[in-house]
mmCIF file of C-alpha atoms in Angstrom:
data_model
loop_
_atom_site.group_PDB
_atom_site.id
_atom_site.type_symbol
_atom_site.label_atom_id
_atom_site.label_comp_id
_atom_site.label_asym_id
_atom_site.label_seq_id
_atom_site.Cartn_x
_atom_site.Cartn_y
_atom_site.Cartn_z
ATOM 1 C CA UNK A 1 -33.872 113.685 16.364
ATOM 2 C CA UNK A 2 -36.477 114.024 19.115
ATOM 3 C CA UNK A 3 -39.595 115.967 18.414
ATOM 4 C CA UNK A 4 -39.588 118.269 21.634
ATOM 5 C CA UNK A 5 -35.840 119.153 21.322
ATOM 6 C CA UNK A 6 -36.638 120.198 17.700
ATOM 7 C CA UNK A 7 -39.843 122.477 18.910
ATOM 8 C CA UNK A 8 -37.572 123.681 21.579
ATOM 9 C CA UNK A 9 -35.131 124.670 18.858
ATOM 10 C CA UNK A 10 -37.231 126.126 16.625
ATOM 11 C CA UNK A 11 -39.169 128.126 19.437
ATOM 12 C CA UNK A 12 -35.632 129.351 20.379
ATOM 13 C CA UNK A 13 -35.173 131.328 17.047
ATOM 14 C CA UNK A 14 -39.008 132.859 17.932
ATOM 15 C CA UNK A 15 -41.767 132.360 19.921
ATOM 16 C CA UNK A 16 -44.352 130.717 17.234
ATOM 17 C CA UNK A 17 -48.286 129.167 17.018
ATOM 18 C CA UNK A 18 -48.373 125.172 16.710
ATOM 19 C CA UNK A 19 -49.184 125.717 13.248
ATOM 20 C CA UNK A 20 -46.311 127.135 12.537
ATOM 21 C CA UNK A 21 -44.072 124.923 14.364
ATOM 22 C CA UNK A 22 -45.389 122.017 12.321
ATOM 23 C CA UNK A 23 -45.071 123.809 8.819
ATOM 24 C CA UNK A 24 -40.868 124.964 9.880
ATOM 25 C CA UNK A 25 -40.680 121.320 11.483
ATOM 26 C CA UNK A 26 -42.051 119.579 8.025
ATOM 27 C CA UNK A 27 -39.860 121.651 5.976
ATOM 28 C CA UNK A 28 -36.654 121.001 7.966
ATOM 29 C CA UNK A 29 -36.726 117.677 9.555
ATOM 30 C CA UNK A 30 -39.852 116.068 8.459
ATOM 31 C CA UNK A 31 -38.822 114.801 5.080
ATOM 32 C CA UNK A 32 -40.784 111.429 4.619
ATOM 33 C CA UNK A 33 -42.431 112.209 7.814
ATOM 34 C CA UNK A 34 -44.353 114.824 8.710
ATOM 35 C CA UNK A 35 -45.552 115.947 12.030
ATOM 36 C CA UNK A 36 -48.975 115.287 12.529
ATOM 37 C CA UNK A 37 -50.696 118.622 13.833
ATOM 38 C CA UNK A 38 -52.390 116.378 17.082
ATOM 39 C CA UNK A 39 -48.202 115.687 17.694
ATOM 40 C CA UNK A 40 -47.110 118.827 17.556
ATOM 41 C CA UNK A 41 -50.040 119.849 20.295
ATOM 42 C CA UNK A 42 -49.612 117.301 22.584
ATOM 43 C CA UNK A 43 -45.995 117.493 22.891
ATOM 44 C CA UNK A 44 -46.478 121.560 23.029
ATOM 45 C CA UNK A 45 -48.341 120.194 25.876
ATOM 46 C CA UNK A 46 -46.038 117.936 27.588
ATOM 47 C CA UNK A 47 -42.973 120.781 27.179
ATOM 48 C CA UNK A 48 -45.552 123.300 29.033
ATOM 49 C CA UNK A 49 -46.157 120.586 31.704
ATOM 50 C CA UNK A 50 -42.421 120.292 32.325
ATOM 51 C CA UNK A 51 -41.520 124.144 32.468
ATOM 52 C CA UNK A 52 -40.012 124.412 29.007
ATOM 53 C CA UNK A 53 -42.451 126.083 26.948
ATOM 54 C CA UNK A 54 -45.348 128.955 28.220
ATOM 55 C CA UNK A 55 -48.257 129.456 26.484
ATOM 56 C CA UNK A 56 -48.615 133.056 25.737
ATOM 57 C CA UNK A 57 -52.393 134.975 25.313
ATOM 58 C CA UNK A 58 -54.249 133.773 22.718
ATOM 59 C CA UNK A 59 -54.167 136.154 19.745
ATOM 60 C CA UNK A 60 -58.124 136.437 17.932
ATOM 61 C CA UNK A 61 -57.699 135.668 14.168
ATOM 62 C CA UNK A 62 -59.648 134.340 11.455
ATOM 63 C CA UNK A 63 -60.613 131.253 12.932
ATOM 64 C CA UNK A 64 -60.422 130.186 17.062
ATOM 65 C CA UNK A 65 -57.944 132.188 19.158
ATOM 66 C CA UNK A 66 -54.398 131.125 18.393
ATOM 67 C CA UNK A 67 -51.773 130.531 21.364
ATOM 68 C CA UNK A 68 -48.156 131.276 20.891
ATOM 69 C CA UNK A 69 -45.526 129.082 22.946
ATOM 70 C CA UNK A 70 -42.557 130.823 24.069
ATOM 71 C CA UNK A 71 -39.507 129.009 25.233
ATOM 72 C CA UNK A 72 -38.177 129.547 28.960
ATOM 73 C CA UNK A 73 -34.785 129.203 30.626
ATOM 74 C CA UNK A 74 -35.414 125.883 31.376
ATOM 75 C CA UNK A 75 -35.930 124.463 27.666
ATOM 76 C CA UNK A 76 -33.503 127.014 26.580
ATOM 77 C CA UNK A 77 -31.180 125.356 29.082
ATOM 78 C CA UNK A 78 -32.195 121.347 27.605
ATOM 79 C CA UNK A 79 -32.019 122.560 24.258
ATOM 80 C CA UNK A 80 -28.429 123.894 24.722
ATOM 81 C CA UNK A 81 -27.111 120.554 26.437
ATOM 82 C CA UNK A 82 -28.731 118.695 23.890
ATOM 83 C CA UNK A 83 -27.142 120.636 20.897
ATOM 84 C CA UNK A 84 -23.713 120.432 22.701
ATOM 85 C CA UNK A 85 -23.700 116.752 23.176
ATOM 86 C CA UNK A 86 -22.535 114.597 20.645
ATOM 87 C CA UNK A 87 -24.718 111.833 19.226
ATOM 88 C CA UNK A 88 -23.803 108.105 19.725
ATOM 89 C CA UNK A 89 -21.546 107.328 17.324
ATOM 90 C CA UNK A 90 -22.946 104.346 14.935
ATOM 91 C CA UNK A 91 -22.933 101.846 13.726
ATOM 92 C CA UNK A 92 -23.950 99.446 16.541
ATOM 93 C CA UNK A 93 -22.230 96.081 16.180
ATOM 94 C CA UNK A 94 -25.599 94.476 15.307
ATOM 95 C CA UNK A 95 -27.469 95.424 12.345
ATOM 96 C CA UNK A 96 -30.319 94.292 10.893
ATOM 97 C CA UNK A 97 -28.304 93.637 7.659
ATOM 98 C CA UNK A 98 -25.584 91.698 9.090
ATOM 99 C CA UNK A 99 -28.183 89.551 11.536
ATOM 100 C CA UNK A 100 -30.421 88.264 8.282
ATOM 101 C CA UNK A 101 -26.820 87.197 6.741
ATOM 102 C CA UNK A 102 -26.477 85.127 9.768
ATOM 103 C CA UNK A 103 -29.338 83.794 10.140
ATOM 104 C CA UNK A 104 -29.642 82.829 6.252
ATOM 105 C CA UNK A 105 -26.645 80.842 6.834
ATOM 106 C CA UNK A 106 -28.272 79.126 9.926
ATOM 107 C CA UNK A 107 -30.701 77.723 8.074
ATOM 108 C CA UNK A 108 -29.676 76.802 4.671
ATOM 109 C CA UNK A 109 -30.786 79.802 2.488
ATOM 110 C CA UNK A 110 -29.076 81.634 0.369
ATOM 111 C CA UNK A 111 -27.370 84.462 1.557
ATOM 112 C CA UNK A 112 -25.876 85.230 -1.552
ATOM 113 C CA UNK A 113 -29.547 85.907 -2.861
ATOM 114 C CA UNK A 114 -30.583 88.014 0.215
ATOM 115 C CA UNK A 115 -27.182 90.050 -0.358
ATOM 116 C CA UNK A 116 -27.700 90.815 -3.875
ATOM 117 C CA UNK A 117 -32.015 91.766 -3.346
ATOM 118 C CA UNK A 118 -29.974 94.256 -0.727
ATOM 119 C CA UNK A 119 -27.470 95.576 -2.480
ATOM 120 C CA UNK A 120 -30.437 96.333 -5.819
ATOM 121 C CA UNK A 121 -32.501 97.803 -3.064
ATOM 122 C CA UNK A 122 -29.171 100.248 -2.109
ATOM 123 C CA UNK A 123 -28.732 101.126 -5.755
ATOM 124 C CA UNK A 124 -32.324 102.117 -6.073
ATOM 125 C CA UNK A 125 -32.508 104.180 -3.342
ATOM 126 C CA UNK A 126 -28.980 105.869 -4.189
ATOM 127 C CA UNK A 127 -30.927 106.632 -7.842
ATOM 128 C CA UNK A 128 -33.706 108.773 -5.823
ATOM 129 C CA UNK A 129 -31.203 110.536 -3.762
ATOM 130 C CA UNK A 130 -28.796 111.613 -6.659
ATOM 131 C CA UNK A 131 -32.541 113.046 -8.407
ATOM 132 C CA UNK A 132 -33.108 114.562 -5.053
ATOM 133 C CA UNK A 133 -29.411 116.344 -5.420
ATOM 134 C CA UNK A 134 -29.631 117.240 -8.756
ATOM 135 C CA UNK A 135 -33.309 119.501 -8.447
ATOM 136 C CA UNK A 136 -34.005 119.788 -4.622
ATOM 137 C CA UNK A 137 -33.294 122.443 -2.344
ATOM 138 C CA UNK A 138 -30.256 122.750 -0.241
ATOM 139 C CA UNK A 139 -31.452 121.124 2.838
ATOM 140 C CA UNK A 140 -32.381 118.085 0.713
ATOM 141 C CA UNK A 141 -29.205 117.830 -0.735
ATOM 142 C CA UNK A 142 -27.424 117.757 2.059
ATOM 143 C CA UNK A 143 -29.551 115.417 3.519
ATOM 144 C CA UNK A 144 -29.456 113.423 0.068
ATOM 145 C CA UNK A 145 -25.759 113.120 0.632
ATOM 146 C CA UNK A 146 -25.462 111.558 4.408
ATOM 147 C CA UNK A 147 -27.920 109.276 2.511
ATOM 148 C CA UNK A 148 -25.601 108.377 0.272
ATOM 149 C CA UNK A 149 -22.888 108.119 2.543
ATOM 150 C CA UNK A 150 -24.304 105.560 4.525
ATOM 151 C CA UNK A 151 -26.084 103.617 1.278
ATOM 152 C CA UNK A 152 -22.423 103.473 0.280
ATOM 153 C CA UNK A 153 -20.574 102.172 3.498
ATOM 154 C CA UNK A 154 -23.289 99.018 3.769
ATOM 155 C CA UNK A 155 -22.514 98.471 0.128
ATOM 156 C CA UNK A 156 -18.660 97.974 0.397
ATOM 157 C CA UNK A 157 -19.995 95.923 3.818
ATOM 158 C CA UNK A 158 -22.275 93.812 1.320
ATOM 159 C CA UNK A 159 -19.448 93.399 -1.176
ATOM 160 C CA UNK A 160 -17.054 92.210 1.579
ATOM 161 C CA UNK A 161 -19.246 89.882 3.476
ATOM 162 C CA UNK A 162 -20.489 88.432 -0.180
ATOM 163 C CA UNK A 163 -16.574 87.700 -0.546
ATOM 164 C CA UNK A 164 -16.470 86.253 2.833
ATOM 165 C CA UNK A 165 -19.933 84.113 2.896
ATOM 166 C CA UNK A 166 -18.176 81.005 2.568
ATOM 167 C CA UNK A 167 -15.413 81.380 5.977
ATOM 168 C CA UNK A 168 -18.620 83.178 7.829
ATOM 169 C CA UNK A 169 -20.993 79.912 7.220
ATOM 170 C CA UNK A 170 -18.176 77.650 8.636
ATOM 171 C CA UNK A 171 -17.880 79.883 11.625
ATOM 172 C CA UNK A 172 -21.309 80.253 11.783
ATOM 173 C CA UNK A 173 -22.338 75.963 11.362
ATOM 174 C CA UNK A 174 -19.272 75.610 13.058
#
């Protein structure tokens, strides 16, 4: 997800300071990355440049004079094509995964080894997400659980290539 399209987004449910923006985007889409407040300026900065955002008066409080960004047609229009267009559908053919396989096999190593560090590395991380499912908070769960989805596809792909190391190093040392 792109940063602006999310401001945009959350700007469309109500006009907000950049404060705020950064405190709904951490708690939404953030998760093992927050925004840092400089970020969440500039690109308020960049959307204003480009028509999408207007900076409303600034409103006195406790410390400087806060600005609220309001979204216009324009981002409003973005947002909506964004929202309605579907993302690229993945995997991509080349993966990180399946290129140090290949390249293990290239030169001697053992890809068995690499395969199995992997797959420990999958389980471990599937551990923290079923934690995360059992005590967090809805959002986190559901993100917990594409997660786990795609932990779970690369393991039945590291099971399958493990059965098929020795064919691929022929094909690959041809």
């Amino acid at each position: 997800m792109t940063v602006p399209l999310a401001l945009l987004g959350l700007l469309e449910r109500e006009p907000s300071h950049g404060y705020d923006l950064k405190r709904d985007y951490d708690a939404y889409f953030g998760r093992g990355k927050p925004l840092l407040i400089g970020q969440v300026y500039s690109t308020l900065g960049r959307l204003a440049r480009d028509g999408k955002v207007v900076v409303g008066p600034a409103e006195p409080g406790a410390g400087p004079d806060r600005k609220r960004y309001v979204i216009t047609e324009k981002g409003a229009t973005e947002l909506q094509s964004w929202l309605a267009e579907p993302i690229e559908a993945e995997p991509h053919l080349q993966t990180v995964l399946f290129t140090k396989v290949v390249l293990a096999l290239m030169l001697g190593r053992d890809a068995e080894a690499y395969l199995d560090v992997q797959r420990a590395a999958h389980v471990q991380r599937m551990r923290e997400l079923m934690e995360i499912k059992r005590t967090g908070p809805l959002v986190d769960k559901l993100l917990a659980d594409h997660g786990m989805f795609h932990l779970e596809a690369d393991l039945r792909w590291i099971e399958i290539t493990s059965a098929r190391l020795g064919a691929l190093k022929a094909e690959v040392l041809g």
